[in-house]
Amino acid sequence: MQVSIETTQGLERRLTITVPAESVDTAVKGRLQQLAKTQRINGFRPGKVPVSVIKKRFGEAVRQEVAGDVMQRNFYEAIVQEKITPAGMPSFELTKDKDGEDLEFVAKFEIYPEVELKDLDKIEVEKPVVEISDKDLDNMLETLRKQHASWKEAKRKAKKDDRVTIDFVGTIDGEEFDGGKAEDFPLELGKDRMIPGFEDPIVGLKKGEEVVAEVTFPEDYHAEALKGKEAKFAITVKKVEGQALPKLDEEFAKQFGIEDGDVEKLKAEVRKNMQRELDQTLKSNVKEQVIAGLLEKNAIDLPQALVEQEVNQLREQAKQRFSQQSGKDVPDLPADLFEDNAKRRVSVGLLLGEVIKQNELKPDEKAVNELIESMASAYEDPQEVIDYYKSNQEMMQQMQNVALEDQAIEWVLTQAKVNEVSKAFDDIMNKKA
């Protein structure tokens, strides 16, 4: 086998490989002989068909089949010989393929870029330092009470966080339009679930009072005919309800799995969950800063094959998600919607991969176990989840990959400029929301 390699452009390489005629012709002859033993042709006994007859009938197809196998096998032998790592599958082109002559083919493919990590000491990271205060805990408990509140009719003016029951009729230029009318419509004020301006005039009204809300439909509104249109909604308030919050007592605690109803145990469990969510958010916050810094300081050429693979994966994920939400199959979304995200993901993968390679990082078993335990703690039976992961090789591999990526991020942090800044719990978690 003879091999020559050339750079065409960027990361693309072109291998020209020549395979001796003898090895190709021997492979073709062998397959024809095998066919001669199995083919049934009129005028010949089974297994006694001459190879010359088989060659005349099947020779071209057999040679194509052999050529395909020869290209695959010799390509992989060539890249091992030349110490090349392709990024994606090659394309093959037969340039010479005749009986008795050397077979020649061209393989085109992309290689991985050479990644040289630089300016890591210039990456700036703000690392929030957050303590969960008693006030933060009280606020969370209040939120839980609101989530379990009941509604009680109020003989007063409507205010934020109330629920009103309304009738409304919408008009544009004095004409009603489709979808602009409803009766006995429940609406929680302050949740911003209606178009801007709809809720505002309802605040301060009592049962039986009416008002006209003047609004403008957003330019990105889902109904094409209403985009950017000015409309009026005649609204009648039929009921005002306020929240009746449950007491923070034994019965309330039992709703959250505290069997003996101990409120202090509930507080401890809520604080634990808040800490877990906070830790995950802080970790994600720092990770995003590290990745942004890596990308900013280390622009690299990307193999288009890897970008296309990532685009296809993102498209498939989006298709599955939308299909599940809609309950029916949806068509593929345009590839260009995913290209920027795909390029970013490929870049991050290559950069973190270089960090892992340079530092010979291996998944830390303790870190893997901590990841699994942290994730499992959100479930009713954490041990069942832990056992499931540890019995599933594919799931364990995923967690090892996450741990290894975390280790790479931590290493970059040791090189970067890290500035610790005290932050309030709400500043971090509300920003997340």
Coordinates of N, CA, C and O in Angstrom, one line a residue, residues 169-239:
V169 N -64.5 41.0 26.5 CA -64.7 41.0 25.0 C -63.7 42.0 24.4 O -63.6 43.2 24.8
G170 N -62.9 41.5 23.5 CA -61.9 42.3 22.8 C -62.3 42.8 21.5 O -63.0 42.0 20.7
T171 N -62.0 44.0 21.1 CA -62.3 44.6 19.8 C -61.1 45.3 19.2 O -60.3 45.8 19.9
I172 N -61.0 45.3 17.9 CA -60.1 46.0 17.2 C -60.8 46.9 16.2 O -61.6 46.4 15.3
D173 N -60.7 48.2 16.3 CA -61.4 49.2 15.5 C -62.9 48.9 15.6 O -63.7 49.0 14.6
G174 N -63.4 48.6 16.8 CA -64.8 48.4 17.1 C -65.3 47.0 16.7 O -66.5 46.7 17.0
E175 N -64.5 46.2 16.1 CA -65.0 44.8 15.7 C -64.4 43.8 16.6 O -63.2 43.8 16.9
E176 N -65.2 42.8 17.0 CA -64.7 41.7 17.8 C -63.8 40.8 16.9 O -64.0 40.8 15.7
F177 N -62.9 40.1 17.5 CA -62.0 39.2 16.8 C -61.9 37.9 17.4 O -62.2 37.7 18.6
D178 N -61.5 36.9 16.7 CA -61.5 35.5 17.1 C -60.5 35.4 18.3 O -59.4 35.9 18.3
G179 N -60.9 34.7 19.3 CA -60.1 34.4 20.5 C -60.0 35.6 21.5 O -59.3 35.5 22.5
G180 N -60.8 36.6 21.2 CA -60.8 37.8 22.1 C -61.9 37.9 23.1 O -62.1 38.9 23.7
K181 N -62.6 36.7 23.3 CA -63.8 36.8 24.2 C -63.8 35.6 25.1 O -63.4 34.5 24.7
A182 N -64.1 35.8 26.4 CA -64.2 34.7 27.3 C -65.2 35.0 28.5 O -65.4 36.2 28.8
E183 N -65.7 34.0 29.1 CA -66.6 34.2 30.2 C -66.1 33.3 31.4 O -65.5 32.2 31.2
D184 N -66.3 33.8 32.6 CA -65.8 33.1 33.8 C -64.4 32.7 33.7 O -64.0 31.6 34.0
F185 N -63.6 33.7 33.3 CA -62.1 33.4 33.1 C -61.4 33.7 34.4 O -61.4 34.8 34.9
P186 N -60.7 32.7 34.9 CA -59.9 32.9 36.2 C -58.5 33.5 35.8 O -57.9 33.1 34.9
L187 N -58.1 34.5 36.6 CA -56.9 35.2 36.3 C -56.2 35.6 37.6 O -56.8 36.3 38.4
E188 N -55.0 35.1 37.8 CA -54.2 35.5 39.0 C -53.4 36.8 38.6 O -52.6 36.8 37.7
L189 N -53.7 37.8 39.4 CA -53.0 39.1 39.1 C -51.6 39.1 39.6 O -51.2 38.5 40.6
G190 N -50.7 39.7 38.7 CA -49.3 39.8 39.1 C -48.5 38.7 38.5 O -47.3 38.7 38.6
K191 N -49.1 37.8 37.7 CA -48.3 36.7 37.1 C -47.9 37.0 35.7 O -47.2 36.2 35.1
D192 N -48.4 38.1 35.2 CA -48.1 38.5 33.8 C -48.4 37.4 32.7 O -47.6 37.2 31.9
R193 N -49.6 36.8 32.9 CA -49.9 35.8 31.9 C -50.7 36.3 30.7 O -50.9 35.6 29.8
M194 N -51.1 37.5 30.8 CA -51.9 38.1 29.7 C -50.9 39.1 29.0 O -49.8 39.4 29.5
I195 N -51.4 39.7 27.9 CA -50.6 40.6 27.1 C -50.4 41.9 28.0 O -51.3 42.2 28.8
P196 N -49.3 42.6 27.8 CA -49.0 43.8 28.6 C -50.2 44.8 28.6 O -50.7 45.1 27.5
G197 N -50.5 45.3 29.8 CA -51.6 46.3 29.9 C -53.0 45.7 30.2 O -53.9 46.5 30.6
F198 N -53.1 44.4 30.0 CA -54.5 43.8 30.2 C -54.8 43.8 31.7 O -56.0 44.2 32.1
E199 N -53.9 43.4 32.6 CA -54.2 43.3 34.0 C -54.3 44.6 34.8 O -55.0 44.7 35.7
D200 N -53.5 45.6 34.3 CA -53.3 46.8 35.1 C -54.6 47.4 35.6 O -54.8 47.8 36.8
P201 N -55.6 47.7 34.7 CA -56.8 48.4 35.1 C -57.7 47.5 36.0 O -58.7 48.0 36.6
I202 N -57.4 46.2 36.1 CA -58.3 45.3 36.9 C -58.0 45.5 38.4 O -58.8 45.4 39.3
V203 N -56.7 45.8 38.7 CA -56.2 46.0 40.1 C -57.0 47.3 40.6 O -57.1 48.3 40.0
G204 N -57.6 47.1 41.8 CA -58.4 48.2 42.4 C -59.9 48.1 42.2 O -60.7 48.9 42.7
L205 N -60.3 47.1 41.3 CA -61.8 46.9 41.1 C -62.4 45.9 42.0 O -61.8 45.0 42.6
K206 N -63.7 46.1 42.3 CA -64.5 45.2 43.1 C -65.4 44.3 42.2 O -65.5 44.6 41.0
K207 N -66.0 43.3 42.8 CA -67.0 42.5 42.1 C -68.1 43.4 41.5 O -68.6 44.3 42.2
G208 N -68.4 43.1 40.3 CA -69.5 43.8 39.6 C -69.0 45.1 38.8 O -69.7 45.6 38.0
E209 N -67.8 45.5 39.0 CA -67.3 46.7 38.4 C -66.7 46.4 37.0 O -66.3 45.2 36.7
E210 N -66.7 47.4 36.1 CA -66.3 47.2 34.7 C -65.2 48.2 34.4 O -65.0 49.2 35.0
V211 N -64.4 47.8 33.4 CA -63.3 48.6 32.9 C -62.9 48.3 31.5 O -63.2 47.2 31.0
V212 N -62.3 49.2 30.8 CA -61.8 48.9 29.4 C -60.3 49.0 29.5 O -59.7 50.1 29.8
A213 N -59.7 48.0 29.1 CA -58.2 47.9 29.0 C -57.8 48.2 27.6 O -58.2 47.5 26.6
E214 N -56.9 49.2 27.4 CA -56.4 49.5 26.0 C -55.0 48.9 25.9 O -54.1 49.2 26.7
V215 N -54.8 48.0 25.0 CA -53.5 47.2 24.9 C -53.0 47.3 23.4 O -53.8 47.6 22.5
T216 N -51.7 46.9 23.3 CA -51.2 46.7 21.9 C -50.5 45.3 21.9 O -49.7 44.9 22.8
F217 N -51.0 44.5 21.0 CA -50.4 43.1 20.9 C -48.9 43.2 20.5 O -48.5 44.0 19.7
P218 N -48.1 42.4 21.1 CA -46.7 42.3 20.8 C -46.4 42.0 19.4 O -47.2 41.3 18.7
E219 N -45.3 42.4 18.8 CA -44.9 42.1 17.4 C -44.6 40.6 17.3 O -44.7 40.1 16.1
D220 N -44.3 39.9 18.3 CA -44.0 38.5 18.2 C -45.2 37.6 18.7 O -45.0 36.5 19.1
Y221 N -46.4 38.2 18.7 CA -47.5 37.5 19.2 C -47.8 36.3 18.3 O -47.5 36.3 17.1
H222 N -48.3 35.2 18.9 CA -48.4 33.9 18.1 C -49.4 34.0 17.0 O -49.3 33.3 16.0
A223 N -50.4 34.8 17.1 CA -51.4 34.9 16.1 C -51.0 36.0 15.1 O -50.9 37.2 15.4
E224 N -50.8 35.6 13.9 CA -50.2 36.5 12.9 C -51.1 37.8 12.7 O -50.6 38.9 12.5
A225 N -52.4 37.6 12.7 CA -53.4 38.6 12.4 C -53.4 39.7 13.5 O -53.9 40.8 13.2
L226 N -52.9 39.4 14.7 CA -53.0 40.3 15.8 C -51.7 41.0 16.1 O -51.6 41.9 16.9
K227 N -50.6 40.6 15.5 CA -49.3 41.2 15.8 C -49.3 42.7 15.6 O -49.6 43.2 14.6
G228 N -48.9 43.4 16.7 CA -48.7 44.8 16.6 C -50.1 45.6 16.6 O -50.0 46.9 16.6
K229 N -51.2 44.9 16.7 CA -52.5 45.6 16.6 C -52.9 46.2 18.0 O -52.6 45.7 19.0
E230 N -53.6 47.4 17.9 CA -54.1 48.0 19.1 C -55.5 47.5 19.3 O -56.3 47.3 18.4
A231 N -55.8 47.1 20.6 CA -57.1 46.5 20.9 C -57.7 47.1 22.2 O -56.9 47.6 23.0
K232 N -59.0 46.9 22.3 CA -59.7 47.3 23.6 C -60.4 46.1 24.1 O -61.0 45.4 23.4
F233 N -60.3 45.9 25.4 CA -61.0 44.8 26.1 C -61.9 45.3 27.1 O -61.5 46.0 28.1
A234 N -63.2 45.1 26.9 CA -64.2 45.4 27.9 C -64.3 44.3 29.0 O -64.6 43.2 28.6
I235 N -63.9 44.6 30.2 CA -63.7 43.6 31.3 C -64.8 43.8 32.4 O -64.9 45.0 32.8
T236 N -65.4 42.7 32.8 CA -66.3 42.8 33.9 C -65.8 41.8 35.0 O -65.5 40.6 34.7
V237 N -65.6 42.4 36.2 CA -65.1 41.5 37.3 C -66.3 40.9 38.0 O -67.3 41.5 38.5
K238 N -66.3 39.5 38.0 CA -67.4 38.8 38.6 C -67.1 38.2 40.0 O -68.0 37.9 40.8
K239 N -65.8 38.1 40.3 CA -65.5 37.6 41.6 C -64.0 38.0 42.0 O -63.2 38.1 41.1

